[in-house]
Amino acid sequence: VTEEPEKYHGKTVRFKAQVARLRRELSLLSREYRECTLCYYFEGLSCQETAEKLGISLHMTKYYLFKTRKLLKEGIGMEYNGKKALVCGMAKSGIAAAALLKQLGAEVTLQDIKKRESIPNAEQLEQEGFRLCTGKNPDDIACEQDMIVLSPGIPCDLPFIQAAEAAGVPVLSEVELAYRLTPCQITAITGTNGKTTTTTLVGEIMKAVRPHTAVVGNIGISYCQEVERLTERDWVVAEI
């Protein structure tokens, strides 16, 4: 980008104070975010024209543009791009969290106490660009990470987690990771009994108003799995 973006599209006037950072960070954005940003703000295409040019849905185009605006406005930049992330647990939630982080540009290591031969999709995950640490706790690599994400059910008091926290490595759950990246309103449901029933009921009520409502969490659908399709007009109902 060599010229002021406001020459290309009036909508970028709001970013005048952030032009320098926009130029720097465009090169760091994941491909989908970067292409949508360039088409919409720099080429002056409409959302529909951007979607048609890139061959993606209008829904996803609006999502990418919304997230780009949010990243620039809040100044959080590419918080995960180029960062080393360790995701503990290679079941559904862990793999969804790893996929989400990879989409955001992180270098992801997936870890599980199970041996490699007990993980049916291990080879496929490696082919997709994930590093694997299997058959042991990640004691030797935990403190080298920029962040650690724990799948549901993994205790928070394991020695490698305590060591990482002492070293200043942020440790968060899969749910918290998804929460940080959610662009819309969230209803979280927890308690001792009746959580799944209540979550299902509230989810159906919300779907009558917001058809793309995501019903996630302990109910069986990974929260991270749903984050990328959400827009500011959607809603999340989460069993926590």
mmCIF file of C-alpha atoms in Angstrom:
data_model
loop_
_atom_site.group_PDB
_atom_site.id
_atom_site.type_symbol
_atom_site.label_atom_id
_atom_site.label_comp_id
_atom_site.label_asym_id
_atom_site.label_seq_id
_atom_site.Cartn_x
_atom_site.Cartn_y
_atom_site.Cartn_z
ATOM 1 C CA VAL A 1 0.000 0.000 0.000
ATOM 2 C CA THR A 2 1.699 3.182 -1.145
ATOM 3 C CA GLU A 3 -1.008 5.836 -1.083
ATOM 4 C CA GLU A 4 -3.449 7.144 1.480
ATOM 5 C CA PRO A 5 -6.410 4.727 1.596
ATOM 6 C CA GLU A 6 -8.986 7.530 1.855
ATOM 7 C CA LYS A 7 -8.261 8.281 -1.800
ATOM 8 C CA TYR A 8 -9.730 4.891 -2.638
ATOM 9 C CA HIS A 9 -12.779 4.699 -0.430
ATOM 10 C CA GLY A 10 -14.656 7.173 1.710
ATOM 11 C CA LYS A 11 -15.297 4.596 4.404
ATOM 12 C CA THR A 12 -11.610 4.591 5.379
ATOM 13 C CA VAL A 13 -11.690 8.213 6.530
ATOM 14 C CA ARG A 14 -12.473 6.924 10.016
ATOM 15 C CA PHE A 15 -9.042 5.242 10.027
ATOM 16 C CA LYS A 16 -6.985 8.369 9.199
ATOM 17 C CA ALA A 17 -5.238 8.278 12.546
ATOM 18 C CA GLN A 18 -4.406 4.595 12.078
ATOM 19 C CA VAL A 19 -3.170 4.567 8.481
ATOM 20 C CA ALA A 20 0.416 3.809 9.473
ATOM 21 C CA ARG A 21 -0.610 0.906 11.695
ATOM 22 C CA LEU A 22 -3.045 -0.340 9.065
ATOM 23 C CA ARG A 23 -0.265 -0.487 6.496
ATOM 24 C CA ARG A 24 1.988 -2.364 8.903
ATOM 25 C CA GLU A 25 -0.613 -4.820 10.071
ATOM 26 C CA LEU A 26 -2.160 -5.621 6.694
ATOM 27 C CA SER A 27 0.870 -7.779 5.988
ATOM 28 C CA LEU A 28 0.212 -9.696 9.215
ATOM 29 C CA LEU A 29 -3.490 -10.336 8.718
ATOM 30 C CA SER A 30 -4.636 -13.819 7.816
ATOM 31 C CA ARG A 31 -5.302 -14.104 4.084
ATOM 32 C CA GLU A 32 -9.111 -13.821 4.305
ATOM 33 C CA TYR A 33 -8.987 -10.690 6.481
ATOM 34 C CA ARG A 34 -6.355 -9.078 4.290
ATOM 35 C CA GLU A 35 -8.142 -9.759 0.995
ATOM 36 C CA CYS A 36 -11.504 -8.516 2.286
ATOM 37 C CA THR A 37 -9.889 -5.379 3.700
ATOM 38 C CA LEU A 38 -8.088 -4.579 0.453
ATOM 39 C CA CYS A 39 -11.175 -5.167 -1.706
ATOM 40 C CA TYR A 40 -13.562 -3.187 0.458
ATOM 41 C CA TYR A 41 -11.456 -0.303 1.745
ATOM 42 C CA PHE A 42 -8.811 0.091 -0.938
ATOM 43 C CA GLU A 43 -10.588 -0.987 -4.130
ATOM 44 C CA GLY A 44 -13.908 0.525 -3.109
ATOM 45 C CA LEU A 45 -15.965 -2.624 -3.684
ATOM 46 C CA SER A 46 -19.242 -3.185 -1.876
ATOM 47 C CA CYS A 47 -19.678 -6.123 0.506
ATOM 48 C CA GLN A 48 -21.534 -8.051 -2.198
ATOM 49 C CA GLU A 49 -18.860 -7.287 -4.803
ATOM 50 C CA THR A 50 -16.120 -8.292 -2.362
ATOM 51 C CA ALA A 51 -17.864 -11.590 -1.640
ATOM 52 C CA GLU A 52 -18.270 -12.337 -5.351
ATOM 53 C CA LYS A 53 -14.669 -11.444 -6.178
ATOM 54 C CA LEU A 54 -13.235 -13.634 -3.397
ATOM 55 C CA GLY A 55 -15.731 -16.459 -3.854
ATOM 56 C CA ILE A 56 -16.949 -16.424 -0.249
ATOM 57 C CA SER A 57 -20.369 -15.849 1.267
ATOM 58 C CA LEU A 58 -21.691 -12.373 1.997
ATOM 59 C CA HIS A 59 -22.104 -13.481 5.597
ATOM 60 C CA MET A 60 -18.398 -14.326 5.968
ATOM 61 C CA THR A 61 -17.341 -11.158 4.112
ATOM 62 C CA LYS A 62 -19.194 -9.021 6.646
ATOM 63 C CA TYR A 63 -17.670 -11.052 9.458
ATOM 64 C CA TYR A 64 -14.099 -10.527 8.217
ATOM 65 C CA LEU A 65 -14.687 -6.798 7.736
ATOM 66 C CA PHE A 66 -16.267 -6.472 11.172
ATOM 67 C CA LYS A 67 -13.354 -8.240 12.839
ATOM 68 C CA THR A 68 -10.805 -6.120 10.946
ATOM 69 C CA ARG A 69 -12.540 -2.925 12.069
ATOM 70 C CA LYS A 70 -12.634 -4.235 15.625
ATOM 71 C CA LEU A 71 -8.941 -5.155 15.597
ATOM 72 C CA LEU A 72 -7.936 -1.708 14.358
ATOM 73 C CA LYS A 73 -10.308 0.238 16.571
ATOM 74 C CA GLU A 74 -9.343 -1.552 19.771
ATOM 75 C CA GLY A 75 -5.663 -1.603 18.908
ATOM 76 C CA ILE A 76 -5.216 -5.269 19.732
ATOM 77 C CA GLY A 77 -3.545 -5.855 16.366
ATOM 78 C CA MET A 78 -2.817 -9.426 15.474
ATOM 79 C CA GLU A 79 -2.804 -10.644 19.061
ATOM 80 C CA TYR A 80 -2.234 -14.243 18.032
ATOM 81 C CA ASN A 81 -0.356 -13.893 14.762
ATOM 82 C CA GLY A 82 3.119 -15.428 14.959
ATOM 83 C CA LYS A 83 2.646 -16.386 18.616
ATOM 84 C CA LYS A 84 3.486 -19.837 19.909
ATOM 85 C CA ALA A 85 0.371 -21.483 21.327
ATOM 86 C CA LEU A 86 0.134 -24.787 23.158
ATOM 87 C CA VAL A 87 -3.308 -26.401 23.123
ATOM 88 C CA CYS A 88 -3.693 -29.190 25.676
ATOM 89 C CA GLY A 89 -6.130 -31.946 24.795
ATOM 90 C CA MET A 90 -6.738 -33.393 21.344
ATOM 91 C CA ALA A 91 -10.440 -34.116 21.567
ATOM 92 C CA LYS A 92 -13.095 -32.029 19.803
ATOM 93 C CA SER A 93 -12.654 -28.821 21.812
ATOM 94 C CA GLY A 94 -8.862 -28.865 21.691
ATOM 95 C CA ILE A 95 -8.733 -29.404 17.942
ATOM 96 C CA ALA A 96 -11.306 -26.635 17.392
ATOM 97 C CA ALA A 97 -9.251 -24.234 19.540
ATOM 98 C CA ALA A 98 -6.083 -25.195 17.675
ATOM 99 C CA ALA A 99 -7.755 -24.659 14.295
ATOM 100 C CA LEU A 100 -9.029 -21.244 15.373
ATOM 101 C CA LEU A 101 -5.587 -20.150 16.589
ATOM 102 C CA LYS A 102 -3.941 -21.386 13.412
ATOM 103 C CA GLN A 103 -6.463 -19.420 11.361
ATOM 104 C CA LEU A 104 -5.381 -16.342 13.332
ATOM 105 C CA GLY A 105 -1.744 -16.972 12.438
ATOM 106 C CA ALA A 106 -0.464 -18.696 15.572
ATOM 107 C CA GLU A 107 2.149 -21.460 15.576
ATOM 108 C CA VAL A 108 0.176 -24.206 17.294
ATOM 109 C CA THR A 109 1.347 -27.270 19.189
ATOM 110 C CA LEU A 110 -1.323 -29.824 20.113
ATOM 111 C CA GLN A 111 -0.626 -31.911 23.202
ATOM 112 C CA ASP A 112 -2.295 -34.978 24.642
ATOM 113 C CA ILE A 113 -1.295 -37.486 27.299
ATOM 114 C CA LYS A 114 -2.449 -40.270 24.983
ATOM 115 C CA LYS A 115 0.157 -41.965 22.842
ATOM 116 C CA ARG A 116 0.266 -41.056 19.175
ATOM 117 C CA GLU A 117 -1.088 -44.434 18.026
ATOM 118 C CA SER A 118 -4.207 -43.837 20.147
ATOM 119 C CA ILE A 119 -5.006 -40.603 18.311
ATOM 120 C CA PRO A 120 -6.697 -41.530 15.014
ATOM 121 C CA ASN A 121 -6.228 -38.188 13.254
ATOM 122 C CA ALA A 122 -2.646 -37.496 14.360
ATOM 123 C CA GLU A 123 -1.146 -37.781 10.880
ATOM 124 C CA GLN A 124 -3.815 -35.553 9.357
ATOM 125 C CA LEU A 125 -3.223 -32.884 12.008
ATOM 126 C CA GLU A 126 0.488 -32.874 11.221
ATOM 127 C CA GLN A 127 -0.272 -32.525 7.520
ATOM 128 C CA GLU A 128 -2.409 -29.507 8.355
ATOM 129 C CA GLY A 129 0.605 -27.847 9.972
ATOM 130 C CA PHE A 130 0.153 -28.593 13.671
ATOM 131 C CA ARG A 131 3.037 -29.712 15.846
ATOM 132 C CA LEU A 132 2.175 -32.672 18.074
ATOM 133 C CA CYS A 133 3.332 -33.519 21.584
ATOM 134 C CA THR A 134 1.848 -36.861 22.598
ATOM 135 C CA GLY A 135 2.244 -39.483 25.293
ATOM 136 C CA LYS A 136 3.407 -37.085 28.011
ATOM 137 C CA ASN A 137 2.807 -33.761 29.696
ATOM 138 C CA PRO A 138 4.504 -30.839 27.921
ATOM 139 C CA ASP A 139 6.844 -30.013 30.806
ATOM 140 C CA ASP A 140 9.779 -29.271 28.484
ATOM 141 C CA ILE A 141 7.975 -26.806 26.211
ATOM 142 C CA ALA A 142 5.276 -25.163 28.361
ATOM 143 C CA CYS A 143 7.377 -22.205 29.500
ATOM 144 C CA GLU A 144 8.502 -21.489 25.919
ATOM 145 C CA GLN A 145 4.950 -20.703 24.787
ATOM 146 C CA ASP A 146 3.257 -17.342 24.377
ATOM 147 C CA MET A 147 -0.023 -18.840 25.568
ATOM 148 C CA ILE A 148 -1.533 -22.133 26.701
ATOM 149 C CA VAL A 149 -5.129 -23.182 26.056
ATOM 150 C CA LEU A 150 -6.684 -25.950 28.149
ATOM 151 C CA SER A 151 -9.449 -28.205 26.877
ATOM 152 C CA PRO A 152 -12.394 -28.896 29.204
ATOM 153 C CA GLY A 153 -11.558 -31.409 31.912
ATOM 154 C CA ILE A 154 -7.826 -30.704 32.152
ATOM 155 C CA PRO A 155 -6.896 -29.787 35.754
ATOM 156 C CA CYS A 156 -5.416 -26.323 36.263
ATOM 157 C CA ASP A 157 -3.007 -27.442 38.971
ATOM 158 C CA LEU A 158 -0.734 -29.671 36.895
ATOM 159 C CA PRO A 159 2.980 -28.925 37.432
ATOM 160 C CA PHE A 160 3.615 -27.728 33.867
ATOM 161 C CA ILE A 161 0.708 -25.284 34.115
ATOM 162 C CA GLN A 162 1.948 -23.895 37.420
ATOM 163 C CA ALA A 163 5.451 -23.535 35.970
ATOM 164 C CA ALA A 164 4.104 -21.729 32.889
ATOM 165 C CA GLU A 165 2.050 -19.326 34.988
ATOM 166 C CA ALA A 166 5.072 -18.618 37.181
ATOM 167 C CA ALA A 167 7.001 -17.799 33.989
ATOM 168 C CA GLY A 168 4.307 -15.341 32.943
ATOM 169 C CA VAL A 169 2.700 -17.474 30.234
ATOM 170 C CA PRO A 170 -1.063 -16.763 29.954
ATOM 171 C CA VAL A 171 -3.148 -19.891 30.567
ATOM 172 C CA LEU A 172 -6.783 -19.878 29.504
ATOM 173 C CA SER A 173 -9.562 -22.298 28.761
ATOM 174 C CA GLU A 174 -10.989 -23.120 25.357
ATOM 175 C CA VAL A 175 -14.156 -21.276 26.380
ATOM 176 C CA GLU A 176 -12.236 -18.129 27.350
ATOM 177 C CA LEU A 177 -10.360 -18.141 24.051
ATOM 178 C CA ALA A 178 -13.653 -18.315 22.156
ATOM 179 C CA TYR A 179 -15.184 -15.642 24.383
ATOM 180 C CA ARG A 180 -12.354 -13.210 23.611
ATOM 181 C CA LEU A 181 -12.966 -13.622 19.884
ATOM 182 C CA THR A 182 -16.777 -13.505 19.935
ATOM 183 C CA PRO A 183 -18.211 -10.423 18.186
ATOM 184 C CA CYS A 184 -21.765 -10.738 19.521
ATOM 185 C CA GLN A 185 -23.815 -11.011 22.711
ATOM 186 C CA ILE A 186 -23.435 -14.090 24.922
ATOM 187 C CA THR A 187 -25.796 -15.823 27.331
ATOM 188 C CA ALA A 188 -23.830 -18.148 29.619
ATOM 189 C CA ILE A 189 -25.662 -20.787 31.639
ATOM 190 C CA THR A 190 -24.156 -22.690 34.546
ATOM 191 C CA GLY A 191 -25.238 -24.367 37.768
ATOM 192 C CA THR A 192 -25.487 -27.767 39.427
ATOM 193 C CA ASN A 193 -28.467 -29.355 37.687
ATOM 194 C CA GLY A 194 -30.512 -28.587 34.593
ATOM 195 C CA LYS A 195 -27.800 -26.749 32.627
ATOM 196 C CA THR A 196 -28.199 -28.709 29.389
ATOM 197 C CA THR A 197 -31.994 -28.518 29.433
ATOM 198 C CA THR A 198 -31.929 -24.790 30.145
ATOM 199 C CA THR A 199 -29.270 -24.148 27.498
ATOM 200 C CA THR A 200 -31.261 -26.072 24.900
ATOM 201 C CA LEU A 201 -34.465 -24.201 25.761
ATOM 202 C CA VAL A 202 -32.822 -20.763 25.723
ATOM 203 C CA GLY A 203 -31.062 -21.666 22.480
ATOM 204 C CA GLU A 204 -34.345 -22.511 20.773
ATOM 205 C CA ILE A 205 -35.927 -19.294 22.051
ATOM 206 C CA MET A 206 -33.019 -17.237 20.720
ATOM 207 C CA LYS A 207 -33.050 -19.003 17.345
ATOM 208 C CA ALA A 208 -36.611 -17.779 16.851
ATOM 209 C CA VAL A 209 -35.223 -14.221 16.992
ATOM 210 C CA ARG A 210 -31.629 -14.748 15.827
ATOM 211 C CA PRO A 211 -31.639 -17.720 13.402
ATOM 212 C CA HIS A 212 -27.834 -18.060 13.453
ATOM 213 C CA THR A 213 -27.623 -18.362 17.247
ATOM 214 C CA ALA A 214 -24.801 -20.682 18.321
ATOM 215 C CA VAL A 215 -25.605 -23.127 21.132
ATOM 216 C CA VAL A 216 -22.222 -24.249 22.462
ATOM 217 C CA GLY A 217 -20.156 -25.468 25.393
ATOM 218 C CA ASN A 218 -20.666 -28.527 27.544
ATOM 219 C CA ILE A 219 -23.808 -29.265 25.557
ATOM 220 C CA GLY A 220 -21.554 -31.019 23.023
ATOM 221 C CA ILE A 221 -20.588 -28.375 20.448
ATOM 222 C CA SER A 222 -17.192 -26.726 20.867
ATOM 223 C CA TYR A 223 -17.418 -22.963 21.346
ATOM 224 C CA CYS A 224 -14.255 -22.356 19.266
ATOM 225 C CA GLN A 225 -15.789 -24.360 16.435
ATOM 226 C CA GLU A 226 -18.559 -21.765 16.039
ATOM 227 C CA VAL A 227 -16.657 -18.508 16.557
ATOM 228 C CA GLU A 228 -15.548 -17.881 12.981
ATOM 229 C CA ARG A 229 -19.068 -17.858 11.545
ATOM 230 C CA LEU A 230 -20.463 -15.405 14.098
ATOM 231 C CA THR A 231 -21.193 -11.761 13.334
ATOM 232 C CA GLU A 232 -22.212 -8.879 15.556
ATOM 233 C CA ARG A 233 -25.877 -9.641 14.715
ATOM 234 C CA ASP A 234 -25.761 -13.194 16.079
ATOM 235 C CA TRP A 235 -26.014 -14.567 19.600
ATOM 236 C CA VAL A 236 -24.243 -17.236 21.641
ATOM 237 C CA VAL A 237 -25.929 -19.453 24.228
ATOM 238 C CA ALA A 238 -23.221 -21.328 26.132
ATOM 239 C CA GLU A 239 -23.417 -24.073 28.707
ATOM 240 C CA ILE A 240 -20.518 -23.380 31.056
#
